[in-house]
Amino acid sequence: MNKILGVMGSPRINGNTHVLVSKILEGAKEKGAATDIILLKDLNIQECDGCHTCWKGNECSKSDDMNNIYPRIIDNEIILFGTPVYWYGPTALMKAFIDRFVYFNCPENRAKIKGKSAVIVVPFEEDNLETADLLVKMFEKSFEYLEIPLIGKIIVPGVTKKGEVIKQEEIIEQCYNLGKKLAI
Ligand SMILES: Cc1cc2nc3c(=O)[nH]c(=O)nc-3n(C[C@H](O)[C@H](O)[C@H](O)COP(=O)(O)O)c2cc1C
């Protein structure tokens, strides 16, 4: 059974990203998977400045919440990256989180991320699916670089009011079923 970590990158608690990530985790839990969720908004995650202290076998030089999150990433097989589209990219919270994956980009730490898989969850307001293209590409290229296969995508246009995505039954079911699939 896989262990699954949801990373909720919207500053809006109980918003659309939160609903979607939670539904996936709910489906996974239903199948017996261990799940965990991180609300980035509640944490202090500073920007990576490329000091590369972590590349010398040391802890990250920033003493912030990310040092407690690395073990949670390492402990899970699947990471869900949830972020709304913000100006055709991710939220600043999600970008700061991903920047800190530099930690895994050295021979000492590479094995800690190897073998994991990623899922992305991306709601946004505009009706045009192309709105998410740059953001999806950013994730695809970053995961490719890190050698983490992207095994699931939930891309939801046309949602903007807080949590309104819950009314889209098909999408909610898709998330729940994806969670069940990811569990095994
Ligand atoms: C700062 C900011 C920038 C945004 N930029 C876009 C955008 O470029 N395209 C778009 O379709 N929606 C954009 N939105 C709308 C959000 O993607 C949309 O409201 C989404 O459902 C919010 O998800 P959440 O409820 O999880 O926070 C933006 C919202 C904010 C607050």
Short mmCIF file of C-alpha atoms and ligand atoms in Angstrom, two decimals:
data_model
loop_
_atom_site.label_atom_id
_atom_site.label_comp_id
_atom_site.label_asym_id
_atom_site.label_seq_id
_atom_site.Cartn_x
_atom_site.Cartn_y
_atom_site.Cartn_z
CA MET A 1 0.00 0.00 0.00
CA ASN A 2 1.35 3.42 -0.97
CA LYS A 3 1.78 6.28 1.45
CA ILE A 4 0.47 9.54 -0.01
CA LEU A 5 1.33 13.11 0.92
CA GLY A 6 -0.93 15.95 -0.22
CA VAL A 7 0.71 19.37 -0.45
CA MET A 8 -1.95 22.07 -0.51
CA GLY A 9 -0.42 25.16 -2.06
CA SER A 10 -3.32 27.62 -2.05
CA PRO A 11 -3.38 30.29 0.62
CA ARG A 12 -7.16 29.76 0.72
CA ILE A 13 -8.07 27.06 3.24
CA ASN A 14 -11.18 25.08 2.18
CA GLY A 15 -10.86 26.52 -1.31
CA ASN A 16 -10.92 24.55 -4.55
CA THR A 17 -7.40 23.14 -4.32
CA HIS A 18 -8.01 22.02 -0.74
CA VAL A 19 -11.28 20.29 -1.72
CA LEU A 20 -9.64 18.42 -4.63
CA VAL A 21 -6.53 17.35 -2.72
CA SER A 22 -8.68 16.20 0.23
CA LYS A 23 -10.93 14.13 -2.05
CA ILE A 24 -7.96 12.31 -3.56
CA LEU A 25 -6.63 11.57 -0.07
CA GLU A 26 -10.10 10.43 1.03
CA GLY A 27 -10.23 7.91 -1.83
CA ALA A 28 -6.74 6.66 -0.99
CA LYS A 29 -7.64 6.31 2.69
CA GLU A 30 -10.78 4.38 1.80
CA LYS A 31 -8.52 1.79 0.16
CA GLY A 32 -6.35 1.63 3.27
CA ALA A 33 -3.46 3.92 2.26
CA ALA A 34 -1.73 6.05 4.87
CA THR A 35 -2.24 9.71 3.97
CA ASP A 36 -0.82 12.98 5.18
CA ILE A 37 -1.51 16.60 4.22
CA ILE A 38 0.58 19.76 4.41
CA LEU A 39 -1.08 23.18 4.24
CA LEU A 40 1.74 25.38 2.95
CA LYS A 41 -0.07 28.51 4.11
CA ASP A 42 0.46 27.51 7.75
CA LEU A 43 4.19 27.07 7.35
CA ASN A 44 7.28 29.19 7.10
CA ILE A 45 9.10 28.11 3.95
CA GLN A 46 11.76 30.55 2.92
CA GLU A 47 13.09 30.86 -0.60
CA CYS A 48 16.05 28.73 -1.69
CA ASP A 49 19.02 31.01 -2.35
CA GLY A 50 21.26 28.33 -3.87
CA CYS A 51 23.83 28.24 -1.05
CA HIS A 52 24.09 24.46 -1.67
CA THR A 53 24.90 23.67 1.96
CA CYS A 54 22.56 20.68 1.47
CA TRP A 55 24.80 19.40 -1.31
CA LYS A 56 27.62 18.89 1.16
CA GLY A 57 25.72 16.29 3.16
CA ASN A 58 24.36 18.88 5.61
CA GLU A 59 20.89 19.94 6.62
CA CYS A 60 19.43 22.84 4.66
CA SER A 61 20.92 26.08 5.98
CA LYS A 62 17.49 27.67 6.41
CA SER A 63 16.09 26.86 9.81
CA ASP A 64 12.43 26.89 8.87
CA ASP A 65 9.57 24.42 8.53
CA MET A 66 11.02 22.74 5.45
CA ASN A 67 13.48 20.83 7.61
CA ASN A 68 10.53 18.95 9.14
CA ILE A 69 8.90 18.48 5.75
CA TYR A 70 11.86 16.75 4.05
CA PRO A 71 11.37 13.63 6.22
CA ARG A 72 7.64 13.65 5.38
CA ILE A 73 8.41 13.80 1.66
CA ILE A 74 10.94 10.99 2.05
CA ASP A 75 8.46 8.88 4.04
CA ASN A 76 5.79 8.91 1.30
CA GLU A 77 5.70 7.19 -2.10
CA ILE A 78 3.38 9.63 -3.84
CA ILE A 79 3.35 13.42 -3.54
CA LEU A 80 0.28 15.41 -4.64
CA PHE A 81 1.16 18.96 -5.64
CA GLY A 82 -1.98 21.11 -5.41
CA THR A 83 -1.97 24.72 -6.55
CA PRO A 84 -4.44 27.03 -8.28
CA VAL A 85 -3.26 28.93 -11.35
CA TYR A 86 -1.96 32.31 -10.19
CA TRP A 87 -0.95 34.47 -13.15
CA TYR A 88 -0.42 31.38 -15.34
CA GLY A 89 1.97 29.84 -12.83
CA PRO A 90 1.79 28.33 -9.34
CA THR A 91 1.13 30.24 -6.12
CA ALA A 92 4.18 31.76 -4.45
CA LEU A 93 3.72 29.19 -1.66
CA MET A 94 4.01 26.28 -4.10
CA LYS A 95 6.93 27.85 -5.96
CA ALA A 96 8.91 28.32 -2.74
CA PHE A 97 8.17 24.69 -1.83
CA ILE A 98 9.36 23.38 -5.20
CA ASP A 99 12.47 25.57 -5.13
CA ARG A 100 13.49 23.78 -1.96
CA PHE A 101 13.66 20.51 -3.94
CA VAL A 102 17.19 21.65 -4.83
CA TYR A 103 17.93 19.65 -1.66
CA PHE A 104 17.29 16.46 -3.65
CA ASN A 105 19.42 17.52 -6.60
CA CYS A 106 22.77 16.18 -5.43
CA PRO A 107 24.28 12.67 -5.28
CA GLU A 108 23.94 12.52 -1.46
CA ASN A 109 20.21 13.20 -1.42
CA ARG A 110 19.06 11.97 -4.81
CA ALA A 111 18.23 8.49 -3.52
CA LYS A 112 15.81 10.05 -1.02
CA ILE A 113 13.47 11.19 -3.82
CA LYS A 114 14.13 8.35 -6.26
CA GLY A 115 11.24 5.99 -6.86
CA LYS A 116 8.57 8.50 -5.82
CA SER A 117 5.75 9.60 -8.08
CA ALA A 118 3.90 12.88 -8.46
CA VAL A 119 0.32 13.97 -9.06
CA ILE A 120 -0.75 17.53 -9.83
CA VAL A 121 -4.02 19.20 -8.91
CA VAL A 122 -4.74 22.54 -10.60
CA PRO A 123 -8.01 24.51 -10.44
CA PHE A 124 -8.43 27.94 -12.03
CA GLU A 125 -11.00 30.51 -13.04
CA GLU A 126 -10.77 30.81 -16.82
CA ASP A 127 -12.69 28.35 -18.99
CA ASN A 128 -9.82 27.73 -21.38
CA LEU A 129 -7.72 24.64 -20.55
CA GLU A 130 -4.67 26.35 -22.08
CA THR A 131 -4.63 28.66 -19.05
CA ALA A 132 -2.87 25.88 -17.13
CA ASP A 133 -0.39 24.95 -19.87
CA LEU A 134 2.64 26.85 -18.54
CA LEU A 135 2.06 25.62 -15.00
CA VAL A 136 1.62 22.01 -16.12
CA LYS A 137 4.78 22.32 -18.22
CA MET A 138 6.68 23.69 -15.22
CA PHE A 139 5.70 20.65 -13.19
CA GLU A 140 6.43 18.23 -16.05
CA LYS A 141 9.92 19.63 -16.66
CA SER A 142 10.79 19.79 -12.97
CA PHE A 143 9.65 16.21 -12.34
CA GLU A 144 11.46 15.01 -15.43
CA TYR A 145 14.62 16.65 -14.11
CA LEU A 146 14.13 15.06 -10.70
CA GLU A 147 13.22 11.71 -12.33
CA ILE A 148 9.85 11.54 -10.59
CA PRO A 149 7.15 10.19 -12.90
CA LEU A 150 4.00 12.30 -13.14
CA ILE A 151 1.26 9.69 -12.75
CA GLY A 152 -1.88 11.79 -12.43
CA LYS A 153 -3.28 15.21 -13.37
CA ILE A 154 -6.49 16.85 -12.19
CA ILE A 155 -6.92 20.09 -14.15
CA VAL A 156 -10.14 21.97 -13.42
CA PRO A 157 -11.09 25.14 -15.36
CA GLY A 158 -13.99 27.44 -14.53
CA VAL A 159 -13.85 27.53 -10.75
CA THR A 160 -13.21 30.60 -8.66
CA LYS A 161 -15.52 30.94 -5.64
CA LYS A 162 -14.21 29.35 -2.47
CA GLY A 163 -14.80 25.59 -2.58
CA GLU A 164 -17.32 25.72 -5.43
CA VAL A 165 -15.60 22.80 -7.15
CA ILE A 166 -17.44 20.51 -4.70
CA LYS A 167 -20.52 21.00 -6.92
CA GLN A 168 -18.76 19.38 -9.88
CA GLU A 169 -19.72 15.82 -9.09
CA GLU A 170 -17.84 14.26 -11.99
CA ILE A 171 -14.56 15.93 -10.98
CA ILE A 172 -15.05 15.00 -7.34
CA GLU A 173 -15.65 11.39 -8.31
CA GLN A 174 -12.60 11.50 -10.57
CA CYS A 175 -10.49 12.67 -7.60
CA TYR A 176 -11.91 10.02 -5.28
CA ASN A 177 -11.29 7.26 -7.83
CA LEU A 178 -7.79 8.54 -8.53
CA GLY A 179 -7.09 8.36 -4.79
CA LYS A 180 -8.29 4.77 -4.67
CA LYS A 181 -6.08 3.91 -7.64
CA LEU A 182 -3.04 5.62 -6.11
CA ALA A 183 -3.41 3.69 -2.87
CA ILE A 184 -2.36 0.40 -4.42
C1 LIG B 1 -3.37 36.22 -7.26
C2 LIG B 1 -4.32 35.43 -8.10
C3 LIG B 1 -3.99 35.18 -9.43
C4 LIG B 1 -4.83 34.42 -10.23
N1 LIG B 1 -4.49 34.20 -11.55
C5 LIG B 1 -5.33 33.47 -12.32
C6 LIG B 1 -5.00 33.24 -13.71
O1 LIG B 1 -3.97 33.66 -14.21
N2 LIG B 1 -5.88 32.52 -14.44
C7 LIG B 1 -7.05 32.00 -13.92
O2 LIG B 1 -7.80 31.33 -14.63
N3 LIG B 1 -7.36 32.20 -12.61
C8 LIG B 1 -6.54 32.92 -11.82
N4 LIG B 1 -6.87 33.13 -10.49
C9 LIG B 1 -8.09 32.51 -9.94
C10 LIG B 1 -7.83 31.20 -9.17
O3 LIG B 1 -7.04 30.30 -9.92
C11 LIG B 1 -9.16 30.53 -8.82
O4 LIG B 1 -9.94 31.40 -8.07
C12 LIG B 1 -8.98 29.22 -8.09
O5 LIG B 1 -10.21 28.53 -8.05
C13 LIG B 1 -8.48 29.45 -6.67
O6 LIG B 1 -8.24 28.21 -6.06
P1 LIG B 1 -8.33 28.04 -4.46
O7 LIG B 1 -9.80 28.15 -4.10
O8 LIG B 1 -7.78 26.72 -4.16
O9 LIG B 1 -7.53 29.14 -3.85
C14 LIG B 1 -6.05 33.90 -9.69
C15 LIG B 1 -6.37 34.17 -8.36
C16 LIG B 1 -5.53 34.94 -7.57
C17 LIG B 1 -5.93 35.23 -6.14
#
